[in-house]
PDB file of C-alpha atoms in Angstrom:
ATOM      1  CA  MET A   1     160.005-108.832  39.974  1.00  0.00           C
ATOM      2  CA  ALA A   2     158.562-105.648  41.937  1.00  0.00           C
ATOM      3  CA  ARG A   3     158.370-105.872  45.594  1.00  0.00           C
ATOM      4  CA  ASN A   4     154.948-105.689  46.686  1.00  0.00           C
ATOM      5  CA  ILE A   5     154.332-103.038  49.501  1.00  0.00           C
ATOM      6  CA  PHE A   6     150.975-103.767  50.616  1.00  0.00           C
ATOM      7  CA  ASN A   7     148.493-106.827  50.434  1.00  0.00           C
ATOM      8  CA  GLN A   8     147.045-107.070  46.972  1.00  0.00           C
ATOM      9  CA  PRO A   9     143.372-105.103  47.149  1.00  0.00           C
ATOM     10  CA  PRO A  10     140.587-107.095  44.921  1.00  0.00           C
ATOM     11  CA  LYS A  11     140.851-106.226  41.035  1.00  0.00           C
ATOM     12  CA  GLU A  12     137.197-106.274  40.182  1.00  0.00           C
ATOM     13  CA  ASN A  13     136.810-102.747  40.617  1.00  0.00           C
ATOM     14  CA  ASP A  14     137.350 -99.758  42.531  1.00  0.00           C
ATOM     15  CA  GLN A  15     134.198-100.674  44.910  1.00  0.00           C
ATOM     16  CA  ALA A  16     135.431-104.099  46.119  1.00  0.00           C
ATOM     17  CA  ILE A  17     135.046-105.031  49.419  1.00  0.00           C
ATOM     18  CA  ALA A  18     138.428-105.492  51.099  1.00  0.00           C
ATOM     19  CA  ALA A  19     138.961-108.396  52.991  1.00  0.00           C
ATOM     20  CA  PRO A  20     140.056-107.822  56.407  1.00  0.00           C
ATOM     21  CA  PRO A  21     143.408-107.779  56.885  1.00  0.00           C
ATOM     22  CA  ALA A  22     144.969-110.833  58.123  1.00  0.00           C
ATOM     23  CA  PRO A  23     147.706-111.357  61.082  1.00  0.00           C
ATOM     24  CA  SER A  24     151.271-111.201  59.634  1.00  0.00           C
ATOM     25  CA  LYS A  25     153.297-114.352  59.702  1.00  0.00           C
ATOM     26  CA  ALA A  26     154.908-113.810  56.287  1.00  0.00           C
ATOM     27  CA  ALA A  27     158.904-113.181  56.255  1.00  0.00           C
ATOM     28  CA  LYS A  28     159.099-109.773  56.221  1.00  0.00           C
ATOM     29  CA  LEU A  29     161.002-107.750  53.239  1.00  0.00           C
ATOM     30  CA  PRO A  30     164.105-106.077  53.617  1.00  0.00           C
ATOM     31  CA  GLY A  31     164.507-102.042  54.350  1.00  0.00           C
ATOM     32  CA  SER A  32     161.728 -99.345  54.419  1.00  0.00           C
ATOM     33  CA  VAL A  33     159.541-101.035  51.561  1.00  0.00           C
ATOM     34  CA  GLY A  34     159.098-104.269  54.217  1.00  0.00           C
ATOM     35  CA  GLY A  35     158.115-101.937  57.094  1.00  0.00           C
ATOM     36  CA  LEU A  36     155.928-100.278  54.937  1.00  0.00           C
ATOM     37  CA  ARG A  37     153.763-103.111  54.177  1.00  0.00           C
ATOM     38  CA  ASP A  38     153.594-104.035  57.520  1.00  0.00           C
ATOM     39  CA  SER A  39     152.676-100.732  59.111  1.00  0.00           C
ATOM     40  CA  LEU A  40     149.864-100.527  56.387  1.00  0.00           C
ATOM     41  CA  ARG A  41     148.231-104.202  57.174  1.00  0.00           C
ATOM     42  CA  GLU A  42     148.188-102.432  60.788  1.00  0.00           C
ATOM     43  CA  ILE A  43     146.539 -98.920  60.062  1.00  0.00           C
ATOM     44  CA  THR A  44     144.362-100.141  57.371  1.00  0.00           C
ATOM     45  CA  ALA A  45     142.651-102.099  60.287  1.00  0.00           C
ATOM     46  CA  ASN A  46     143.146 -99.223  62.880  1.00  0.00           C
ATOM     47  CA  SER A  47     143.476 -96.024  61.088  1.00  0.00           C
ATOM     48  CA  ILE A  48     141.011 -95.595  58.581  1.00  0.00           C
ATOM     49  CA  ARG A  49     139.173 -91.668  59.045  1.00  0.00           C
ATOM     50  CA  ASP A  50     136.713 -90.120  57.859  1.00  0.00           C
ATOM     51  CA  ILE A  51     137.827 -86.694  56.065  1.00  0.00           C
ATOM     52  CA  ASP A  52     136.141 -84.074  54.113  1.00  0.00           C
ATOM     53  CA  PRO A  53     137.022 -83.884  50.641  1.00  0.00           C
ATOM     54  CA  SER A  54     138.136 -80.085  50.869  1.00  0.00           C
ATOM     55  CA  GLN A  55     140.752 -80.840  52.966  1.00  0.00           C
ATOM     56  CA  ILE A  56     142.850 -83.135  50.448  1.00  0.00           C
ATOM     57  CA  ASP A  57     144.636 -81.968  47.487  1.00  0.00           C
ATOM     58  CA  MET A  58     144.686 -83.948  44.055  1.00  0.00           C
ATOM     59  CA  ASP A  59     148.813 -83.500  43.757  1.00  0.00           C
ATOM     60  CA  GLY A  60     151.392 -85.696  42.864  1.00  0.00           C
ATOM     61  CA  LEU A  61     152.642 -87.379  39.463  1.00  0.00           C
ATOM     62  CA  ARG A  62     149.695 -88.196  36.966  1.00  0.00           C
ATOM     63  CA  ASP A  63     149.140 -91.660  36.631  1.00  0.00           C
ATOM     64  CA  ARG A  64     145.685 -91.129  34.683  1.00  0.00           C
ATOM     65  CA  LEU A  65     145.002 -89.627  31.509  1.00  0.00           C
ATOM     66  CA  VAL A  66     141.378 -88.778  32.645  1.00  0.00           C
ATOM     67  CA  LEU A  67     139.569 -88.555  35.948  1.00  0.00           C
ATOM     68  CA  GLU A  68     136.386 -87.251  34.914  1.00  0.00           C
ATOM     69  CA  ASP A  69     134.947 -89.516  32.397  1.00  0.00           C
ATOM     70  CA  GLY A  70     131.890 -92.161  32.469  1.00  0.00           C
ATOM     71  CA  GLY A  71     133.644 -94.117  34.797  1.00  0.00           C
ATOM     72  CA  ILE A  72     133.690 -91.778  37.459  1.00  0.00           C
ATOM     73  CA  ASP A  73     130.211 -91.160  37.445  1.00  0.00           C
ATOM     74  CA  GLU A  74     129.452 -95.068  37.355  1.00  0.00           C
ATOM     75  CA  LEU A  75     131.674 -95.269  40.680  1.00  0.00           C
ATOM     76  CA  ALA A  76     130.113 -92.235  41.969  1.00  0.00           C
ATOM     77  CA  LYS A  77     126.724 -93.998  41.505  1.00  0.00           C
ATOM     78  CA  SER A  78     128.144 -97.131  43.417  1.00  0.00           C
ATOM     79  CA  ILE A  79     129.348 -95.226  46.253  1.00  0.00           C
ATOM     80  CA  GLY A  80     126.364 -93.581  46.578  1.00  0.00           C
ATOM     81  CA  LYS A  81     123.916 -96.672  46.504  1.00  0.00           C
ATOM     82  CA  HIS A  82     126.593 -98.998  48.664  1.00  0.00           C
ATOM     83  CA  GLY A  83     128.844 -96.547  50.445  1.00  0.00           C
ATOM     84  CA  GLN A  84     132.946 -96.248  50.082  1.00  0.00           C
ATOM     85  CA  GLN A  85     134.131 -99.872  50.685  1.00  0.00           C
ATOM     86  CA  VAL A  86     137.702 -99.249  49.981  1.00  0.00           C
ATOM     87  CA  PRO A  87     139.739 -96.458  51.688  1.00  0.00           C
ATOM     88  CA  ILE A  88     142.150 -94.170  49.890  1.00  0.00           C
ATOM     89  CA  MET A  89     145.152 -93.382  51.317  1.00  0.00           C
ATOM     90  CA  VAL A  90     146.456 -89.558  52.087  1.00  0.00           C
ATOM     91  CA  ARG A  91     149.518 -88.264  53.840  1.00  0.00           C
ATOM     92  CA  PRO A  92     149.523 -84.827  56.134  1.00  0.00           C
ATOM     93  CA  SER A  93     150.370 -81.660  54.022  1.00  0.00           C
ATOM     94  CA  SER A  94     153.151 -79.050  55.374  1.00  0.00           C
ATOM     95  CA  GLN A  95     149.977 -77.141  55.816  1.00  0.00           C
ATOM     96  CA  PRO A  96     147.745 -77.998  58.933  1.00  0.00           C
ATOM     97  CA  ASP A  97     144.621 -79.774  58.747  1.00  0.00           C
ATOM     98  CA  ARG A  98     145.587 -80.461  55.107  1.00  0.00           C
ATOM     99  CA  TYR A  99     146.068 -83.853  53.180  1.00  0.00           C
ATOM    100  CA  ARG A 100     147.787 -84.681  50.026  1.00  0.00           C
ATOM    101  CA  VAL A 101     146.471 -87.861  48.018  1.00  0.00           C
ATOM    102  CA  VAL A 102     148.808 -90.876  47.743  1.00  0.00           C
ATOM    103  CA  TYR A 103     146.626 -93.324  45.678  1.00  0.00           C
ATOM    104  CA  GLY A 104     142.300 -93.235  45.256  1.00  0.00           C
ATOM    105  CA  ARG A 105     142.175 -90.651  43.315  1.00  0.00           C
ATOM    106  CA  ARG A 106     139.143 -91.927  41.198  1.00  0.00           C
ATOM    107  CA  ARG A 107     137.622 -92.618  44.396  1.00  0.00           C
ATOM    108  CA  LEU A 108     138.083 -89.404  45.976  1.00  0.00           C
ATOM    109  CA  ALA A 109     136.908 -87.776  42.184  1.00  0.00           C
ATOM    110  CA  ALA A 110     133.555 -90.019  42.668  1.00  0.00           C
ATOM    111  CA  ILE A 111     132.893 -88.922  46.502  1.00  0.00           C
ATOM    112  CA  ARG A 112     133.642 -85.479  45.289  1.00  0.00           C
ATOM    113  CA  LYS A 113     130.616 -85.951  43.099  1.00  0.00           C
ATOM    114  CA  THR A 114     128.188 -87.462  45.493  1.00  0.00           C
ATOM    115  CA  GLY A 115     128.868 -85.409  48.422  1.00  0.00           C
ATOM    116  CA  GLY A 116     129.967 -86.617  51.995  1.00  0.00           C
ATOM    117  CA  MET A 117     133.169 -87.468  54.002  1.00  0.00           C
ATOM    118  CA  VAL A 118     135.597 -90.061  52.457  1.00  0.00           C
ATOM    119  CA  LYS A 119     137.240 -92.672  53.988  1.00  0.00           C
ATOM    120  CA  ALA A 120     141.227 -92.576  54.163  1.00  0.00           C
ATOM    121  CA  ILE A 121     144.221 -93.994  55.668  1.00  0.00           C
ATOM    122  CA  VAL A 122     146.155 -91.337  56.802  1.00  0.00           C
ATOM    123  CA  ARG A 123     150.081 -92.329  56.427  1.00  0.00           C
ATOM    124  CA  THR A 124     153.264 -90.444  56.818  1.00  0.00           C
ATOM    125  CA  LEU A 125     155.559 -91.292  53.978  1.00  0.00           C
ATOM    126  CA  ASP A 126     157.997 -89.626  52.226  1.00  0.00           C
ATOM    127  CA  ASP A 127     158.402 -88.850  48.223  1.00  0.00           C
ATOM    128  CA  GLU A 128     159.723 -92.412  47.830  1.00  0.00           C
ATOM    129  CA  ALA A 129     157.630 -94.598  49.545  1.00  0.00           C
ATOM    130  CA  SER A 130     154.360 -92.629  48.494  1.00  0.00           C
ATOM    131  CA  LEU A 131     155.241 -93.212  44.698  1.00  0.00           C
ATOM    132  CA  LEU A 132     155.836 -96.566  45.312  1.00  0.00           C
ATOM    133  CA  ALA A 133     152.372 -97.204  46.966  1.00  0.00           C
ATOM    134  CA  GLN A 134     150.479 -95.099  44.385  1.00  0.00           C
ATOM    135  CA  GLY A 135     151.723 -97.286  41.344  1.00  0.00           C
ATOM    136  CA  GLN A 136     151.636-100.572  42.902  1.00  0.00           C
ATOM    137  CA  GLU A 137     148.157-100.050  44.211  1.00  0.00           C
ATOM    138  CA  ASN A 138     147.053 -98.775  40.856  1.00  0.00           C
ATOM    139  CA  ASN A 139     148.459-101.962  39.136  1.00  0.00           C
ATOM    140  CA  LEU A 140     146.680-103.526  41.596  1.00  0.00           C
ATOM    141  CA  ARG A 141     143.112-102.428  41.704  1.00  0.00           C
ATOM    142  CA  LEU A 142     142.821-100.565  38.154  1.00  0.00           C
ATOM    143  CA  ASP A 143     145.451-101.362  35.307  1.00  0.00           C
ATOM    144  CA  PRO A 144     146.737 -98.380  33.863  1.00  0.00           C
ATOM    145  CA  SER A 145     146.705 -98.364  29.935  1.00  0.00           C
ATOM    146  CA  PHE A 146     150.281 -98.561  28.065  1.00  0.00           C
ATOM    147  CA  ILE A 147     150.412 -95.114  27.102  1.00  0.00           C
ATOM    148  CA  GLU A 148     149.268 -93.751  31.001  1.00  0.00           C
ATOM    149  CA  LYS A 149     151.824 -96.276  32.017  1.00  0.00           C
ATOM    150  CA  SER A 150     154.092 -94.445  29.585  1.00  0.00           C
ATOM    151  CA  LEU A 151     153.379 -91.032  30.930  1.00  0.00           C
ATOM    152  CA  PHE A 152     153.818 -92.133  34.405  1.00  0.00           C
ATOM    153  CA  ILE A 153     157.217 -93.148  33.935  1.00  0.00           C
ATOM    154  CA  LYS A 154     158.037 -89.915  32.130  1.00  0.00           C
ATOM    155  CA  ASP A 155     156.701 -88.113  34.692  1.00  0.00           C
ATOM    156  CA  MET A 156     159.120 -90.168  37.307  1.00  0.00           C
ATOM    157  CA  GLN A 157     161.871 -89.815  35.605  1.00  0.00           C
ATOM    158  CA  GLU A 158     161.907 -86.061  34.756  1.00  0.00           C
ATOM    159  CA  ALA A 159     161.045 -85.570  38.709  1.00  0.00           C
ATOM    160  CA  GLY A 160     164.240 -87.250  39.101  1.00  0.00           C
ATOM    161  CA  TYR A 161     163.141 -91.014  40.779  1.00  0.00           C
ATOM    162  CA  LYS A 162     165.783 -93.739  40.524  1.00  0.00           C
ATOM    163  CA  PRO A 163     165.556 -96.558  37.840  1.00  0.00           C
ATOM    164  CA  SER A 164     164.576 -98.891  40.731  1.00  0.00           C
ATOM    165  CA  VAL A 165     161.952 -97.268  42.370  1.00  0.00           C
ATOM    166  CA  ILE A 166     160.258 -96.616  39.144  1.00  0.00           C
ATOM    167  CA  GLN A 167     160.420 -99.989  38.274  1.00  0.00           C
ATOM    168  CA  ASP A 168     159.046-101.035  41.458  1.00  0.00           C
ATOM    169  CA  ALA A 169     156.103 -98.577  41.328  1.00  0.00           C
ATOM    170  CA  LEU A 170     154.887 -99.953  38.036  1.00  0.00           C
ATOM    171  CA  GLY A 171     156.072-103.849  38.593  1.00  0.00           C
ATOM    172  CA  LEU A 172     158.184-103.402  35.243  1.00  0.00           C
ATOM    173  CA  THR A 173     161.817-104.528  34.473  1.00  0.00           C
ATOM    174  CA  ARG A 174     164.529-102.011  33.104  1.00  0.00           C
ATOM    175  CA  GLN A 175     163.448-103.309  29.337  1.00  0.00           C
ATOM    176  CA  GLY A 176     160.083-102.854  30.261  1.00  0.00           C
ATOM    177  CA  VAL A 177     160.197 -99.066  31.277  1.00  0.00           C
ATOM    178  CA  SER A 178     162.359 -98.682  28.322  1.00  0.00           C
ATOM    179  CA  ASN A 179     159.628 -99.844  25.774  1.00  0.00           C
ATOM    180  CA  HIS A 180     157.388 -97.449  27.350  1.00  0.00           C
ATOM    181  CA  ARG A 181     159.529 -94.763  26.937  1.00  0.00           C
ATOM    182  CA  VAL A 182     160.716 -95.268  23.618  1.00  0.00           C
ATOM    183  CA  VAL A 183     157.230 -95.500  22.371  1.00  0.00           C
ATOM    184  CA  LEU A 184     156.540 -92.132  24.158  1.00  0.00           C
ATOM    185  CA  ASP A 185     159.485 -90.596  22.863  1.00  0.00           C
ATOM    186  CA  GLN A 186     158.323 -91.112  19.357  1.00  0.00           C
ATOM    187  CA  LEU A 187     154.819 -89.764  19.511  1.00  0.00           C
ATOM    188  CA  PRO A 188     153.411 -86.283  19.600  1.00  0.00           C
ATOM    189  CA  LEU A 189     151.956 -85.283  23.230  1.00  0.00           C
ATOM    190  CA  LYS A 190     149.079 -83.969  21.667  1.00  0.00           C
ATOM    191  CA  VAL A 191     147.827 -86.946  20.003  1.00  0.00           C
ATOM    192  CA  VAL A 192     147.679 -88.914  23.256  1.00  0.00           C
ATOM    193  CA  GLU A 193     145.843 -86.022  24.924  1.00  0.00           C
ATOM    194  CA  ILE A 194     143.213 -86.354  21.893  1.00  0.00           C
ATOM    195  CA  ILE A 195     142.599 -89.961  21.959  1.00  0.00           C
ATOM    196  CA  GLY A 196     142.938 -90.606  25.785  1.00  0.00           C
ATOM    197  CA  PRO A 197     144.186 -93.750  27.596  1.00  0.00           C
ATOM    198  CA  ALA A 198     143.220 -96.180  25.340  1.00  0.00           C
ATOM    199  CA  HIS A 199     142.842 -99.306  27.802  1.00  0.00           C
ATOM    200  CA  GLY A 200     143.742-102.358  25.500  1.00  0.00           C
ATOM    201  CA  ILE A 201     145.814-100.888  23.312  1.00  0.00           C
ATOM    202  CA  GLY A 202     149.199-101.918  23.632  1.00  0.00           C
ATOM    203  CA  ARG A 203     153.156-101.145  23.026  1.00  0.00           C
ATOM    204  CA  ARG A 204     152.537-102.663  18.758  1.00  0.00           C
ATOM    205  CA  GLN A 205     149.592-100.429  18.008  1.00  0.00           C
ATOM    206  CA  TRP A 206     150.994 -97.016  19.506  1.00  0.00           C
ATOM    207  CA  GLY A 207     154.847 -97.925  18.121  1.00  0.00           C
ATOM    208  CA  GLU A 208     152.709 -98.429  14.388  1.00  0.00           C
ATOM    209  CA  LEU A 209     150.895 -95.007  15.324  1.00  0.00           C
ATOM    210  CA  ALA A 210     154.358 -93.430  16.216  1.00  0.00           C
ATOM    211  CA  THR A 211     156.007 -94.724  13.219  1.00  0.00           C
ATOM    212  CA  LEU A 212     153.549 -92.819  11.011  1.00  0.00           C
ATOM    213  CA  SER A 213     154.162 -89.508  12.298  1.00  0.00           C
ATOM    214  CA  LYS A 214     157.119 -89.660  10.220  1.00  0.00           C
ATOM    215  CA  ARG A 215     155.123 -89.509   7.120  1.00  0.00           C
ATOM    216  CA  VAL A 216     151.834 -87.871   7.987  1.00  0.00           C
ATOM    217  CA  ASP A 217     150.857 -85.125  10.555  1.00  0.00           C
ATOM    218  CA  ILE A 218     149.138 -87.351  12.990  1.00  0.00           C
ATOM    219  CA  VAL A 219     147.698 -84.372  15.270  1.00  0.00           C
ATOM    220  CA  ARG A 220     145.869 -82.778  12.284  1.00  0.00           C
ATOM    221  CA  VAL A 221     144.853 -86.267  11.246  1.00  0.00           C
ATOM    222  CA  ALA A 222     143.498 -87.006  14.527  1.00  0.00           C
ATOM    223  CA  LYS A 223     142.041 -84.087  15.146  1.00  0.00           C
ATOM    224  CA  GLU A 224     139.989 -84.429  12.225  1.00  0.00           C
ATOM    225  CA  THR A 225     138.908 -87.945  12.193  1.00  0.00           C
ATOM    226  CA  LEU A 226     138.126 -87.334  15.857  1.00  0.00           C
ATOM    227  CA  SER A 227     135.839 -84.378  15.685  1.00  0.00           C
ATOM    228  CA  ARG A 228     133.598 -86.501  13.639  1.00  0.00           C
ATOM    229  CA  LEU A 229     133.027 -89.124  15.887  1.00  0.00           C
ATOM    230  CA  PRO A 230     129.999 -89.443  18.243  1.00  0.00           C
ATOM    231  CA  SER A 231     130.780 -87.792  21.937  1.00  0.00           C
ATOM    232  CA  GLU A 232     129.931 -91.017  23.759  1.00  0.00           C
ATOM    233  CA  THR A 233     132.994 -93.075  21.433  1.00  0.00           C
ATOM    234  CA  SER A 234     135.388 -94.795  23.564  1.00  0.00           C
ATOM    235  CA  SER A 235     138.917 -93.849  24.006  1.00  0.00           C
ATOM    236  CA  ALA A 236     140.048 -97.425  22.536  1.00  0.00           C
ATOM    237  CA  GLU A 237     137.784 -96.793  19.619  1.00  0.00           C
ATOM    238  CA  LYS A 238     139.211 -93.513  19.221  1.00  0.00           C
ATOM    239  CA  PHE A 239     142.332 -94.751  18.731  1.00  0.00           C
ATOM    240  CA  GLN A 240     141.344 -97.015  15.990  1.00  0.00           C
ATOM    241  CA  ALA A 241     139.575 -94.512  14.433  1.00  0.00           C
ATOM    242  CA  ALA A 242     142.907 -92.476  14.477  1.00  0.00           C
ATOM    243  CA  TYR A 243     145.052 -94.972  13.206  1.00  0.00           C
ATOM    244  CA  LEU A 244     143.301 -96.144  10.408  1.00  0.00           C
ATOM    245  CA  ALA A 245     143.170 -92.443   9.015  1.00  0.00           C
ATOM    246  CA  CYS A 246     146.242 -91.856   9.454  1.00  0.00           C
ATOM    247  CA  SER A 247     147.422 -95.293   7.776  1.00  0.00           C
ATOM    248  CA  SER A 248     145.358 -94.132   4.766  1.00  0.00           C
ATOM    249  CA  LYS A 249     146.916 -91.170   4.513  1.00  0.00           C
ATOM    250  CA  ALA A 250     150.283 -92.531   4.745  1.00  0.00           C
ATOM    251  CA  ARG A 251     149.387 -94.823   1.708  1.00  0.00           C
ATOM    252  CA  VAL A 252     148.022 -92.186  -0.651  1.00  0.00           C
ATOM    253  CA  ALA A 253     150.944 -89.628   0.212  1.00  0.00           C
ATOM    254  CA  LYS A 254     152.588 -89.017  -2.893  1.00  0.00           C
ATOM    255  CA  LYS A 255     156.159 -89.542  -3.049  1.00  0.00           C
ATOM    256  CA  PRO A 256     158.366 -86.211  -3.700  1.00  0.00           C
ATOM    257  CA  ALA A 257     159.352 -86.411  -7.453  1.00  0.00           C
ATOM    258  CA  LYS A 258     162.720 -87.175  -8.455  1.00  0.00           C
ATOM    259  CA  GLN A 259     164.820 -84.521  -9.706  1.00  0.00           C
ATOM    260  CA  GLN A 260     165.433 -84.193 -13.408  1.00  0.00           C
ATOM    261  CA  LYS A 261     168.909 -83.306 -14.620  1.00  0.00           C
ATOM    262  CA  THR A 262     169.149 -81.535 -18.025  1.00  0.00           C
ATOM    263  CA  THR A 263     171.889 -80.607 -20.027  1.00  0.00           C
ATOM    264  CA  LEU A 264     172.162 -78.097 -22.531  1.00  0.00           C
ATOM    265  CA  ILE A 265     174.183 -79.538 -25.786  1.00  0.00           C
ATOM    266  CA  LYS A 266     175.658 -76.676 -27.858  1.00  0.00           C
ATOM    267  CA  THR A 267     178.233 -76.810 -30.798  1.00  0.00           C
ATOM    268  CA  ARG A 268     182.011 -75.918 -31.108  1.00  0.00           C
ATOM    269  CA  ASP A 269     180.625 -72.442 -32.030  1.00  0.00           C
ATOM    270  CA  ASP A 270     178.730 -72.170 -28.664  1.00  0.00           C
ATOM    271  CA  ALA A 271     175.753 -72.483 -30.377  1.00  0.00           C
ATOM    272  CA  ALA A 272     172.850 -74.409 -28.670  1.00  0.00           C
ATOM    273  CA  ILE A 273     171.217 -77.280 -30.666  1.00  0.00           C
ATOM    274  CA  GLY A 274     169.324 -79.456 -28.060  1.00  0.00           C
ATOM    275  CA  THR A 275     169.211 -80.761 -24.649  1.00  0.00           C
ATOM    276  CA  LEU A 276     169.885 -84.173 -22.876  1.00  0.00           C
ATOM    277  CA  SER A 277     167.531 -84.784 -20.293  1.00  0.00           C
ATOM    278  CA  VAL A 278     168.169 -87.738 -17.666  1.00  0.00           C
ATOM    279  CA  THR A 279     165.781 -89.209 -14.810  1.00  0.00           C
ATOM    280  CA  GLU A 280     166.067 -92.165 -13.200  1.00  0.00           C
ATOM    281  CA  LYS A 281     163.629 -93.858 -15.831  1.00  0.00           C
ATOM    282  CA  ALA A 282     164.727 -92.351 -19.023  1.00  0.00           C
ATOM    283  CA  ILE A 283     167.354 -90.641 -21.196  1.00  0.00           C
ATOM    284  CA  ALA A 284     166.100 -88.045 -23.735  1.00  0.00           C
ATOM    285  CA  VAL A 285     167.479 -86.165 -26.126  1.00  0.00           C
ATOM    286  CA  LYS A 286     165.311 -83.201 -27.469  1.00  0.00           C
ATOM    287  CA  ILE A 287     166.291 -80.772 -30.433  1.00  0.00           C
ATOM    288  CA  VAL A 288     164.067 -77.555 -30.983  1.00  0.00           C
ATOM    289  CA  ARG A 289     162.928 -77.621 -34.689  1.00  0.00           C
ATOM    290  CA  LYS A 290     162.518 -74.069 -34.859  1.00  0.00           C
ATOM    291  CA  ASP A 291     166.193 -73.121 -34.182  1.00  0.00           C
ATOM    292  CA  ASN A 292     167.932 -75.917 -35.832  1.00  0.00           C
ATOM    293  CA  GLN A 293     165.297 -76.846 -38.884  1.00  0.00           C
ATOM    294  CA  GLU A 294     167.836 -78.531 -41.229  1.00  0.00           C
ATOM    295  CA  PHE A 295     169.638 -80.638 -38.467  1.00  0.00           C
ATOM    296  CA  SER A 296     166.500 -81.622 -36.922  1.00  0.00           C
ATOM    297  CA  GLN A 297     165.159 -83.303 -40.037  1.00  0.00           C
ATOM    298  CA  TRP A 298     168.714 -85.057 -40.491  1.00  0.00           C
ATOM    299  CA  PHE A 299     168.577 -86.219 -36.866  1.00  0.00           C
ATOM    300  CA  GLU A 300     165.093 -87.509 -37.147  1.00  0.00           C
ATOM    301  CA  GLN A 301     166.473 -89.603 -40.088  1.00  0.00           C
ATOM    302  CA  HIS A 302     169.480 -91.021 -38.774  1.00  0.00           C
ATOM    303  CA  ALA A 303     168.490 -91.378 -35.085  1.00  0.00           C
ATOM    304  CA  GLU A 304     167.524 -94.806 -35.479  1.00  0.00           C
ATOM    305  CA  ALA A 305     170.821 -96.004 -36.888  1.00  0.00           C
ATOM    306  CA  SER A 306     172.788 -93.703 -35.039  1.00  0.00           C
ATOM    307  CA  LEU A 307     171.435 -95.264 -31.745  1.00  0.00           C
ATOM    308  CA  ILE A 308     172.395 -98.671 -32.948  1.00  0.00           C
ATOM    309  CA  LYS A 309     176.022 -97.574 -34.001  1.00  0.00           C
ATOM    310  CA  LEU A 310     176.482 -96.067 -30.394  1.00  0.00           C
ATOM    311  CA  PHE A 311     174.881 -99.528 -28.924  1.00  0.00           C
ATOM    312  CA  ASP A 312     176.897-101.808 -30.758  1.00  0.00           C
ATOM    313  CA  GLN A 313     180.330 -99.200 -30.050  1.00  0.00           C
ATOM    314  CA  TRP A 314     179.090-100.074 -26.457  1.00  0.00           C
ATOM    315  CA  GLN A 315     179.259-103.532 -26.959  1.00  0.00           C
ATOM    316  CA  ASP A 316     182.345-103.512 -28.275  1.00  0.00           C
ATOM    317  CA  GLU A 317     183.862-101.588 -25.468  1.00  0.00           C
ATOM    318  CA  ASN A 318     182.457-103.643 -22.867  1.00  0.00           C
ATOM    319  CA  GLY A 319     182.857-107.069 -24.263  1.00  0.00           C
ATOM    320  CA  SER A 320     179.434-107.865 -24.031  1.00  0.00           C
ATOM    321  CA  GLY A 321     178.975-108.476 -27.839  1.00  0.00           C
ATOM    322  CA  LYS A 322     181.749-111.402 -28.052  1.00  0.00           C
TER     323      LYS A 322
END
């Protein structure tokens, strides 16, 4: 199980009102993670500051495929009506009076739309602790989709984070991390960008689409299919449309024709008398009449009897006629 490094916030939405932190009486977790959790409880109550959004850099690893979508517009309307109920977390930048976002990217994007100051917890964290806070807060508040988690895992691995840190950041086992990465490794990233986060589409469905990439140009099919959909089509609906189109293409795709082996039959004098063609389904003897008129006439008269004689000979040699 992953280590929870802060109190779990409400899951309803990004504007859920956070309950006042209770006094810490639980047993401390070992190491820096336990200390970070206790510190977060304290600073949540005492260290929320108003910061100009222009002072905050939207850096760090990607944990969302889309930040400018309808959900951000709805969140902006909620914040404009009720105010920002849940603070984001930032950490000091190397530049004076600037900050780097740890978590709360959606809330920050929404407040940049509405204008005004953003409520933020300022915490000095190293990269590892920042990643843990980012991953766990996102899992608890707004669960990322399967493919978003897969991309987050890919970015963390390429950034050199330890497997244990990646598992804790997303609350996954080692096998769970592997399951996400295996599917993503089989998919063209362009398809993921075209479709989007596709909330509700899980590992099995993404895996089936990845399998189709071996038989169909899924990037091209997805582009063509989604270009015909209304602009308000959800990401999950885009996935279903692309998957159905790719499946249909795979079913009608023609199998490559089997090679036909053709042998030229010649006489002892090296004169061509016909061809023997062999395929997976049949063997055919062809005699060109214009080059062998008399022989072709004789062959036509004796072909049936000759074929039966050959068949009897085969039975005698193989003992199947007894």
